[in-house]
Amino acid sequence: MTAVEPPLSRPAPASAPVPPLASRARSVGGSPVRDILAVTARPEVINFAGGLPAPELFDAAGIAAAYQAVLTGTPAQALQYSTTEGEPRLRAALAARTTARGLATDADDILVTTGSQQALSLLATALLEPGDTVLVENPCYLAALQAFAFTGARVLPVPGDADGVDPAALEELVVGERPKLLYTVPTFQNPTGRTMPAARRAAVAAVAARHGLWIVEDDPYGELRFEGERVPWIAAHPGAEDRTVLLGSFSKVMAPGLRLGWLRAPQELRRACAVAKQAADLHTPTVNQLAAARYLADQDLDAHVSRVARVYGERRDAMLAGLADALPDGSTWNRPEGGMFLWARLPDSYDTAALLPEVVREDVAYVPGAPFHAGAPDSATLRLCFVTETPDRIREGLRRLGRGLRP
Ligand code: PMP
């Protein structure tokens, strides 16, 4: 007798729900900028939204030659695990570039990171307890707000103006709220494009020195200057040297796909960031680090960046020339001397988030300003990236924007 086969379809066992996500994963929302990037991937959309460097200006040949050289010359090293702190050759080159720009730096002062975005996460892990206070610019770079939110920190905006945070307001908040750190993008800020003048940098450094405060100075755009004079880093100001973390990135000057950034920080904090990085990704890809070091040795990055900056200046001018016709009467905007973004404000009655679907229907996109605000959002603001498109496409994009915004 054959054994009786069990029926093939049994009732499914009762299934209990899986445990919930961590509260931090539930409370931190996705970036609206990244959602908009999905829309702008359609080729017919003229993209003033994403912070995308102009792809036709990537030095693809130079970068390919650097990869070729390290993969054929030192493949066993390029394809191997590496140290968490970063490849010595790249750290030395980054230290030399930083020193040449007025801030004496040793290779050991630098931790290579997987984009400067990772530096923000590492600093948040190393410095912030739930409930700690972080001060930010208002408006502020979105993914920094996300990195701080993940730690459960309280994020407070510092009042400011077209020159950045107001040092007197900063001092009042530092005394009253005892924050751990101030996060700032002093040069060609994301999202506004504004730059903090030297005197204000000195005042911010003095507040940090007087009251005890970390300053996180994020500078991915500073080299993209097409007008005016370079302003020294906050990190180079007296009083700030031992309490400023300077973040740099190759994303906007070489290519963002390399995911190469770095932080320069005092020893104890840098060490804590390196331990956090061990847990995050062990190290930044060796082949990318060695290729970048090779690129710096074989090519003239500064010459490349000046070419890129000149083109970006032309694109800013193309955008400035068309804005008055595209935006409703009563709108205002700024005129950045470098970087990738400008910031506009429409009259009070406009809500740029509500209007975006109308605008995208015309095949053009911007980023609404509200999500960049850590405090009360200003719904009439928007960020325009002027570097991704050519001047002709910028002119056409502004015509479409004008149509999309027309009541
Ligand atoms: N900081 C700021 C102010 C940025 O705008 C960006 C990128 N948009 C980053 C950091 C992160 O850049 P990455 O990780 O590519 O170096």
Short mmCIF file of C-alpha atoms and ligand atoms in Angstrom, two decimals:
data_model
loop_
_atom_site.label_atom_id
_atom_site.label_comp_id
_atom_site.label_asym_id
_atom_site.label_seq_id
_atom_site.Cartn_x
_atom_site.Cartn_y
_atom_site.Cartn_z
CA MET A 1 0.00 0.00 0.00
CA THR A 2 1.30 3.38 -0.81
CA ALA A 3 1.23 6.00 1.89
CA VAL A 4 -1.48 8.55 1.54
CA GLU A 5 0.01 11.69 0.00
CA PRO A 6 -0.69 14.87 1.86
CA PRO A 7 -2.99 17.20 -0.07
CA LEU A 8 -1.01 19.59 -2.23
CA SER A 9 -2.77 22.70 -1.15
CA ARG A 10 -2.91 23.05 2.59
CA PRO A 11 -4.34 26.10 4.24
CA ALA A 12 -1.50 28.58 4.69
CA PRO A 13 -0.30 28.78 8.28
CA ALA A 14 -1.55 31.89 10.00
CA SER A 15 1.12 34.52 9.41
CA ALA A 16 1.94 37.17 11.93
CA PRO A 17 3.09 40.57 10.63
CA VAL A 18 6.84 41.21 10.50
CA PRO A 19 8.22 43.60 13.11
CA PRO A 20 7.95 47.30 12.21
CA LEU A 21 10.63 49.56 10.78
CA ALA A 22 12.75 51.54 13.19
CA SER A 23 11.02 54.75 14.15
CA ARG A 24 13.82 56.75 12.51
CA ALA A 25 13.13 54.99 9.20
CA ARG A 26 9.45 55.82 9.52
CA SER A 27 9.97 59.43 10.50
CA VAL A 28 12.55 60.53 7.89
CA GLY A 29 10.86 61.06 4.53
CA GLY A 30 12.43 60.54 1.11
CA SER A 31 13.98 63.50 -0.66
CA PRO A 32 11.52 65.36 -2.89
CA VAL A 33 14.50 66.30 -5.05
CA ARG A 34 15.19 62.66 -5.80
CA ASP A 35 11.50 62.13 -6.59
CA ILE A 36 11.66 64.99 -9.07
CA LEU A 37 14.83 63.52 -10.60
CA ALA A 38 12.74 60.51 -11.60
CA VAL A 39 10.41 62.81 -13.58
CA THR A 40 13.26 64.71 -15.20
CA ALA A 41 14.83 61.52 -16.52
CA ARG A 42 12.41 61.81 -19.49
CA PRO A 43 14.65 63.25 -22.24
CA GLU A 44 12.05 65.80 -23.34
CA VAL A 45 12.10 67.47 -19.90
CA ILE A 46 14.37 70.49 -19.61
CA ASN A 47 15.94 69.99 -16.24
CA PHE A 48 16.41 72.94 -13.90
CA ALA A 49 15.68 70.62 -10.96
CA GLY A 50 18.40 68.11 -10.13
CA GLY A 51 21.84 69.34 -9.11
CA LEU A 52 23.39 67.58 -12.09
CA PRO A 53 26.75 68.81 -13.41
CA ALA A 54 26.80 69.26 -17.20
CA PRO A 55 27.56 65.73 -18.45
CA GLU A 56 29.13 66.85 -21.74
CA LEU A 57 31.85 68.60 -19.74
CA PHE A 58 33.01 65.50 -17.86
CA ASP A 59 36.60 64.78 -18.81
CA ALA A 60 35.66 61.24 -19.77
CA ALA A 61 38.86 60.68 -21.74
CA GLY A 62 41.11 61.84 -18.90
CA ILE A 63 39.19 59.80 -16.33
CA ALA A 64 39.22 56.72 -18.59
CA ALA A 65 42.99 57.07 -19.02
CA ALA A 66 43.43 57.25 -15.24
CA TYR A 67 41.37 54.10 -14.70
CA GLN A 68 43.21 52.35 -17.52
CA ALA A 69 46.54 53.27 -15.95
CA VAL A 70 45.71 52.00 -12.47
CA LEU A 71 43.97 48.86 -13.71
CA THR A 72 46.83 47.86 -15.98
CA GLY A 73 49.69 49.27 -13.90
CA THR A 74 48.66 48.24 -10.37
CA PRO A 75 45.65 45.91 -10.71
CA ALA A 76 46.40 43.93 -7.56
CA GLN A 77 46.26 47.13 -5.53
CA ALA A 78 43.40 48.80 -7.44
CA LEU A 79 41.07 45.83 -7.07
CA GLN A 80 42.00 44.98 -3.48
CA TYR A 81 40.50 46.09 -0.16
CA SER A 82 42.06 49.27 1.15
CA THR A 83 42.39 51.17 4.44
CA THR A 84 39.35 52.92 5.87
CA GLU A 85 41.12 56.30 6.03
CA GLY A 86 41.78 56.27 2.30
CA GLU A 87 44.56 55.61 -0.21
CA PRO A 88 47.72 57.43 0.93
CA ARG A 89 48.35 58.85 -2.54
CA LEU A 90 44.92 60.42 -2.73
CA ARG A 91 45.07 61.74 0.84
CA ALA A 92 48.44 63.34 0.10
CA ALA A 93 47.12 64.97 -3.08
CA LEU A 94 44.02 66.28 -1.28
CA ALA A 95 46.17 67.65 1.54
CA ALA A 96 48.40 69.44 -0.99
CA ARG A 97 45.37 70.99 -2.74
CA THR A 98 43.92 72.15 0.59
CA THR A 99 47.26 73.59 1.70
CA ALA A 100 47.63 75.41 -1.62
CA ARG A 101 44.28 77.10 -0.92
CA GLY A 102 45.46 78.57 2.36
CA LEU A 103 44.72 75.87 4.94
CA ALA A 104 47.81 73.93 6.01
CA THR A 105 46.83 70.25 5.89
CA ASP A 106 48.63 66.91 6.27
CA ALA A 107 47.54 63.71 4.55
CA ASP A 108 46.72 62.36 8.03
CA ASP A 109 44.20 65.16 8.61
CA ILE A 110 42.00 63.76 5.85
CA LEU A 111 39.49 60.92 5.76
CA VAL A 112 38.39 59.92 2.26
CA THR A 113 34.61 59.38 2.10
CA THR A 114 32.17 57.89 -0.38
CA GLY A 115 30.96 61.28 -1.57
CA SER A 116 30.75 64.17 0.87
CA GLN A 117 27.25 62.90 1.64
CA GLN A 118 28.85 60.05 3.54
CA ALA A 119 30.91 62.56 5.52
CA LEU A 120 27.63 64.09 6.72
CA SER A 121 26.33 60.69 7.85
CA LEU A 122 29.60 59.84 9.59
CA LEU A 123 29.66 63.17 11.41
CA ALA A 124 26.04 62.71 12.46
CA THR A 125 26.89 59.26 13.83
CA ALA A 126 30.04 60.46 15.56
CA LEU A 127 28.63 63.64 17.11
CA LEU A 128 24.88 63.48 17.61
CA GLU A 129 22.75 61.85 20.28
CA PRO A 130 18.95 61.74 19.97
CA GLY A 131 17.67 65.09 21.21
CA ASP A 132 20.92 66.96 20.51
CA THR A 133 20.50 70.26 18.72
CA VAL A 134 21.90 71.02 15.27
CA LEU A 135 21.81 74.49 13.74
CA VAL A 136 21.38 74.85 10.01
CA GLU A 137 20.99 77.54 7.41
CA ASN A 138 17.49 78.35 6.30
CA PRO A 139 16.96 77.14 3.60
CA CYS A 140 19.42 74.24 3.91
CA TYR A 141 20.80 71.41 1.75
CA LEU A 142 18.12 68.73 1.93
CA ALA A 143 20.15 65.58 2.33
CA ALA A 144 22.01 67.17 5.25
CA LEU A 145 18.64 67.63 6.95
CA GLN A 146 17.99 63.94 6.29
CA ALA A 147 21.36 62.86 7.71
CA PHE A 148 20.76 64.85 10.89
CA ALA A 149 17.13 63.68 11.19
CA PHE A 150 18.25 60.04 11.19
CA THR A 151 20.06 60.58 14.49
CA GLY A 152 16.97 61.94 16.21
CA ALA A 153 18.62 65.35 16.57
CA ARG A 154 16.57 68.51 16.86
CA VAL A 155 17.30 70.69 13.83
CA LEU A 156 16.90 74.44 14.24
CA PRO A 157 17.23 77.05 11.50
CA VAL A 158 19.45 80.09 12.10
CA PRO A 159 17.94 83.34 10.82
CA GLY A 160 19.96 84.88 8.03
CA ASP A 161 19.86 86.96 4.87
CA ALA A 162 21.40 87.05 1.40
CA ASP A 163 24.86 86.77 3.02
CA GLY A 164 24.06 83.59 4.96
CA VAL A 165 23.51 83.05 8.69
CA ASP A 166 23.35 86.13 10.89
CA PRO A 167 26.18 85.88 13.48
CA ALA A 168 24.18 87.72 16.18
CA ALA A 169 21.21 85.38 15.75
CA LEU A 170 23.64 82.47 15.73
CA GLU A 171 25.18 83.58 19.01
CA GLU A 172 21.79 83.91 20.64
CA LEU A 173 20.82 80.39 19.56
CA VAL A 174 24.16 78.94 20.64
CA VAL A 175 23.80 80.46 24.11
CA GLY A 176 20.13 79.56 24.45
CA GLU A 177 20.00 76.11 22.84
CA ARG A 178 23.51 74.68 23.41
CA PRO A 179 23.73 73.05 19.95
CA LYS A 180 26.48 70.58 19.10
CA LEU A 181 27.11 71.88 15.61
CA LEU A 182 26.35 74.43 12.93
CA TYR A 183 26.07 73.06 9.40
CA THR A 184 26.82 75.58 6.65
CA VAL A 185 27.60 75.69 2.94
CA PRO A 186 29.25 79.12 2.91
CA THR A 187 30.17 79.23 -0.78
CA PHE A 188 27.56 79.01 -3.57
CA GLN A 189 25.14 77.37 -1.19
CA ASN A 190 22.71 74.64 -2.09
CA PRO A 191 19.89 75.61 -2.57
CA THR A 192 20.33 79.40 -2.79
CA GLY A 193 23.67 79.92 -4.54
CA ARG A 194 24.56 82.58 -1.97
CA THR A 195 28.05 83.10 -0.53
CA MET A 196 28.95 84.23 2.97
CA PRO A 197 31.36 87.19 2.89
CA ALA A 198 34.72 87.01 4.69
CA ALA A 199 33.76 89.27 7.62
CA ARG A 200 30.75 87.13 8.39
CA ARG A 201 32.86 83.97 8.25
CA ALA A 202 35.18 85.50 10.81
CA ALA A 203 32.20 86.38 13.02
CA VAL A 204 30.81 82.84 12.78
CA ALA A 205 34.24 81.43 13.67
CA ALA A 206 34.40 83.79 16.66
CA VAL A 207 31.00 82.63 17.95
CA ALA A 208 32.14 79.00 17.72
CA ALA A 209 35.35 79.85 19.55
CA ARG A 210 33.62 81.83 22.32
CA HIS A 211 30.86 79.35 23.08
CA GLY A 212 32.11 75.93 21.99
CA LEU A 213 30.48 74.67 18.82
CA TRP A 214 31.45 72.40 15.97
CA ILE A 215 31.20 74.00 12.54
CA VAL A 216 30.61 71.66 9.61
CA GLU A 217 31.75 73.63 6.56
CA ASP A 218 30.53 71.84 3.44
CA ASP A 219 32.23 73.07 0.27
CA PRO A 220 31.38 71.05 -2.83
CA TYR A 221 30.88 74.13 -5.05
CA GLY A 222 33.61 76.61 -4.02
CA GLU A 223 35.89 75.88 -6.97
CA LEU A 224 33.14 76.62 -9.48
CA ARG A 225 33.63 80.39 -9.33
CA PHE A 226 33.13 82.33 -12.56
CA GLU A 227 33.09 85.83 -11.08
CA GLY A 228 34.54 87.69 -8.09
CA GLU A 229 37.26 86.72 -5.62
CA ARG A 230 37.63 83.50 -3.66
CA VAL A 231 36.62 83.85 0.01
CA PRO A 232 38.78 81.93 2.54
CA TRP A 233 37.24 78.94 4.29
CA ILE A 234 35.77 79.40 7.77
CA ALA A 235 38.16 76.59 8.77
CA ALA A 236 41.07 78.95 8.07
CA HIS A 237 39.86 81.65 10.48
CA PRO A 238 41.54 82.09 13.88
CA GLY A 239 39.57 80.31 16.57
CA ALA A 240 37.91 77.91 14.16
CA GLU A 241 40.88 75.67 13.35
CA ASP A 242 40.27 73.12 16.12
CA ARG A 243 36.49 73.00 15.73
CA THR A 244 35.71 73.16 12.03
CA VAL A 245 35.20 70.10 9.87
CA LEU A 246 35.77 70.92 6.21
CA LEU A 247 34.04 68.71 3.64
CA GLY A 248 35.17 68.45 0.03
CA SER A 249 33.99 66.51 -3.00
CA PHE A 250 35.03 65.63 -6.55
CA SER A 251 31.36 65.39 -7.57
CA LYS A 252 31.05 68.87 -9.03
CA VAL A 253 34.62 69.30 -10.31
CA MET A 254 35.35 65.81 -11.68
CA ALA A 255 32.21 63.62 -11.75
CA PRO A 256 29.58 62.65 -9.16
CA GLY A 257 29.52 59.01 -10.30
CA LEU A 258 32.98 58.53 -8.79
CA ARG A 259 31.44 59.01 -5.33
CA LEU A 260 34.60 60.59 -3.97
CA GLY A 261 34.58 63.07 -1.14
CA TRP A 262 36.64 63.78 1.96
CA LEU A 263 36.58 65.40 5.34
CA ARG A 264 39.31 67.29 7.16
CA ALA A 265 38.79 67.16 10.90
CA PRO A 266 40.71 67.26 14.19
CA GLN A 267 42.12 63.89 15.22
CA GLU A 268 39.61 62.63 17.77
CA LEU A 269 36.59 63.40 15.62
CA ARG A 270 38.26 62.10 12.47
CA ARG A 271 39.07 58.86 14.26
CA ALA A 272 35.44 58.51 15.38
CA CYS A 273 34.30 59.11 11.78
CA ALA A 274 36.74 56.44 10.57
CA VAL A 275 35.25 53.92 13.01
CA ALA A 276 31.74 54.86 11.82
CA LYS A 277 32.96 54.39 8.25
CA GLN A 278 34.26 50.91 9.07
CA ALA A 279 30.69 50.00 9.96
CA ALA A 280 29.23 51.80 6.93
CA ASP A 281 31.32 50.58 3.98
CA LEU A 282 34.82 49.55 5.22
CA HIS A 283 36.38 51.97 2.75
CA THR A 284 35.69 54.00 -0.38
CA PRO A 285 36.31 51.98 -3.59
CA THR A 286 40.06 51.57 -4.05
CA VAL A 287 39.97 51.76 -7.82
CA ASN A 288 38.15 55.11 -7.75
CA GLN A 289 40.57 56.56 -5.23
CA LEU A 290 43.64 55.45 -7.17
CA ALA A 291 42.16 56.64 -10.46
CA ALA A 292 41.46 60.06 -8.94
CA ALA A 293 44.99 60.26 -7.53
CA ARG A 294 46.34 59.28 -10.93
CA TYR A 295 44.13 61.89 -12.62
CA LEU A 296 45.47 64.57 -10.29
CA ALA A 297 49.03 63.54 -11.10
CA ASP A 298 48.61 63.30 -14.88
CA GLN A 299 46.02 65.96 -15.73
CA ASP A 300 45.46 69.59 -14.80
CA LEU A 301 42.26 69.50 -12.73
CA ASP A 302 42.41 73.26 -12.09
CA ALA A 303 42.46 73.97 -15.84
CA HIS A 304 39.51 71.62 -16.32
CA VAL A 305 37.58 73.32 -13.51
CA SER A 306 38.19 76.78 -14.98
CA ARG A 307 36.79 75.60 -18.33
CA VAL A 308 33.74 74.17 -16.58
CA ALA A 309 33.27 77.35 -14.52
CA ARG A 310 33.44 79.53 -17.64
CA VAL A 311 30.68 77.49 -19.29
CA TYR A 312 28.62 77.58 -16.11
CA GLY A 313 28.96 81.36 -16.06
CA GLU A 314 27.53 81.55 -19.59
CA ARG A 315 24.64 79.35 -18.50
CA ARG A 316 23.94 81.49 -15.45
CA ASP A 317 23.82 84.50 -17.77
CA ALA A 318 21.43 82.70 -20.12
CA MET A 319 19.16 81.97 -17.21
CA LEU A 320 19.36 85.49 -15.76
CA ALA A 321 18.56 86.96 -19.19
CA GLY A 322 15.30 85.00 -19.45
CA LEU A 323 13.99 85.02 -15.90
CA ALA A 324 12.20 88.35 -16.00
CA ASP A 325 9.99 87.10 -18.84
CA ALA A 326 9.48 83.64 -17.36
CA LEU A 327 8.58 84.49 -13.76
CA PRO A 328 5.46 86.40 -12.74
CA ASP A 329 5.68 90.15 -12.06
CA GLY A 330 6.88 90.83 -8.53
CA SER A 331 9.25 87.81 -8.46
CA THR A 332 12.79 88.22 -7.15
CA TRP A 333 15.98 86.17 -7.64
CA ASN A 334 19.67 86.35 -6.91
CA ARG A 335 22.80 86.43 -9.07
CA PRO A 336 25.33 83.85 -7.79
CA GLU A 337 29.01 84.32 -8.64
CA GLY A 338 29.54 80.58 -9.06
CA GLY A 339 28.18 77.16 -8.28
CA MET A 340 25.13 75.62 -9.86
CA PHE A 341 21.98 77.12 -8.36
CA LEU A 342 20.01 80.28 -8.10
CA TRP A 343 17.07 80.97 -5.85
CA ALA A 344 13.87 82.71 -6.81
CA ARG A 345 10.82 83.90 -4.93
CA LEU A 346 7.47 84.37 -6.63
CA PRO A 347 4.81 86.70 -5.23
CA ASP A 348 3.19 85.53 -1.97
CA SER A 349 0.12 84.03 -3.61
CA TYR A 350 2.18 81.40 -5.48
CA ASP A 351 2.81 77.91 -4.14
CA THR A 352 5.67 76.41 -6.16
CA ALA A 353 4.99 72.84 -4.97
CA ALA A 354 1.35 73.02 -6.04
CA LEU A 355 2.37 74.53 -9.39
CA LEU A 356 5.05 71.98 -10.22
CA PRO A 357 2.70 69.45 -11.92
CA GLU A 358 1.52 72.23 -14.29
CA VAL A 359 5.09 73.13 -15.04
CA VAL A 360 6.19 69.52 -15.57
CA ARG A 361 3.32 69.15 -18.05
CA GLU A 362 5.22 71.76 -20.13
CA ASP A 363 8.32 69.50 -19.94
CA VAL A 364 10.42 71.61 -17.64
CA ALA A 365 11.17 71.16 -13.93
CA TYR A 366 12.45 73.06 -10.89
CA VAL A 367 12.61 72.15 -7.21
CA PRO A 368 10.06 73.81 -4.92
CA GLY A 369 11.75 75.69 -2.09
CA ALA A 370 9.58 74.60 0.84
CA PRO A 371 11.31 71.27 1.67
CA PHE A 372 14.68 73.00 2.06
CA HIS A 373 13.39 74.92 5.08
CA ALA A 374 14.09 73.51 8.53
CA GLY A 375 11.73 76.10 10.00
CA ALA A 376 8.54 77.59 8.58
CA PRO A 377 8.59 76.83 4.84
CA ASP A 378 8.42 79.62 2.30
CA SER A 379 6.11 78.10 -0.32
CA ALA A 380 6.71 80.84 -2.89
CA THR A 381 10.40 79.94 -3.35
CA LEU A 382 12.10 77.65 -5.85
CA ARG A 383 15.57 76.43 -6.76
CA LEU A 384 16.81 76.58 -10.33
CA CYS A 385 19.90 74.70 -11.45
CA PHE A 386 21.46 76.63 -14.33
CA VAL A 387 24.31 74.27 -15.32
CA THR A 388 22.74 71.04 -16.61
CA GLU A 389 21.29 72.44 -19.84
CA THR A 390 22.87 74.37 -22.73
CA PRO A 391 21.99 78.08 -23.19
CA ASP A 392 19.55 77.23 -26.03
CA ARG A 393 17.76 74.67 -23.88
CA ILE A 394 17.79 77.14 -20.96
CA ARG A 395 16.04 79.74 -23.12
CA GLU A 396 13.48 77.18 -24.29
CA GLY A 397 13.07 75.88 -20.72
CA LEU A 398 12.33 79.38 -19.47
CA ARG A 399 9.68 79.85 -22.17
CA ARG A 400 8.06 76.62 -20.98
CA LEU A 401 8.37 77.69 -17.36
CA GLY A 402 6.65 80.96 -18.20
CA ARG A 403 3.77 79.04 -19.81
CA GLY A 404 3.54 76.61 -16.86
CA LEU A 405 3.38 79.42 -14.30
CA ARG A 406 0.86 81.53 -16.19
CA PRO A 407 -2.51 81.49 -14.42
N1 PMP B 1 26.73 68.84 0.21
C1 PMP B 1 26.03 69.63 -0.61
C2 PMP B 1 25.80 71.04 -0.20
C3 PMP B 1 25.55 69.15 -1.82
O1 PMP B 1 24.85 69.97 -2.61
C4 PMP B 1 25.82 67.81 -2.18
C5 PMP B 1 25.33 67.21 -3.48
N2 PMP B 1 24.28 67.73 -4.10
C6 PMP B 1 26.54 67.03 -1.29
C7 PMP B 1 26.99 67.57 -0.11
C8 PMP B 1 26.83 65.59 -1.56
O2 PMP B 1 27.71 65.45 -2.63
P1 PMP B 1 28.55 64.18 -2.93
O3 PMP B 1 28.14 63.10 -1.97
O4 PMP B 1 28.25 63.82 -4.34
O5 PMP B 1 29.97 64.56 -2.71
#
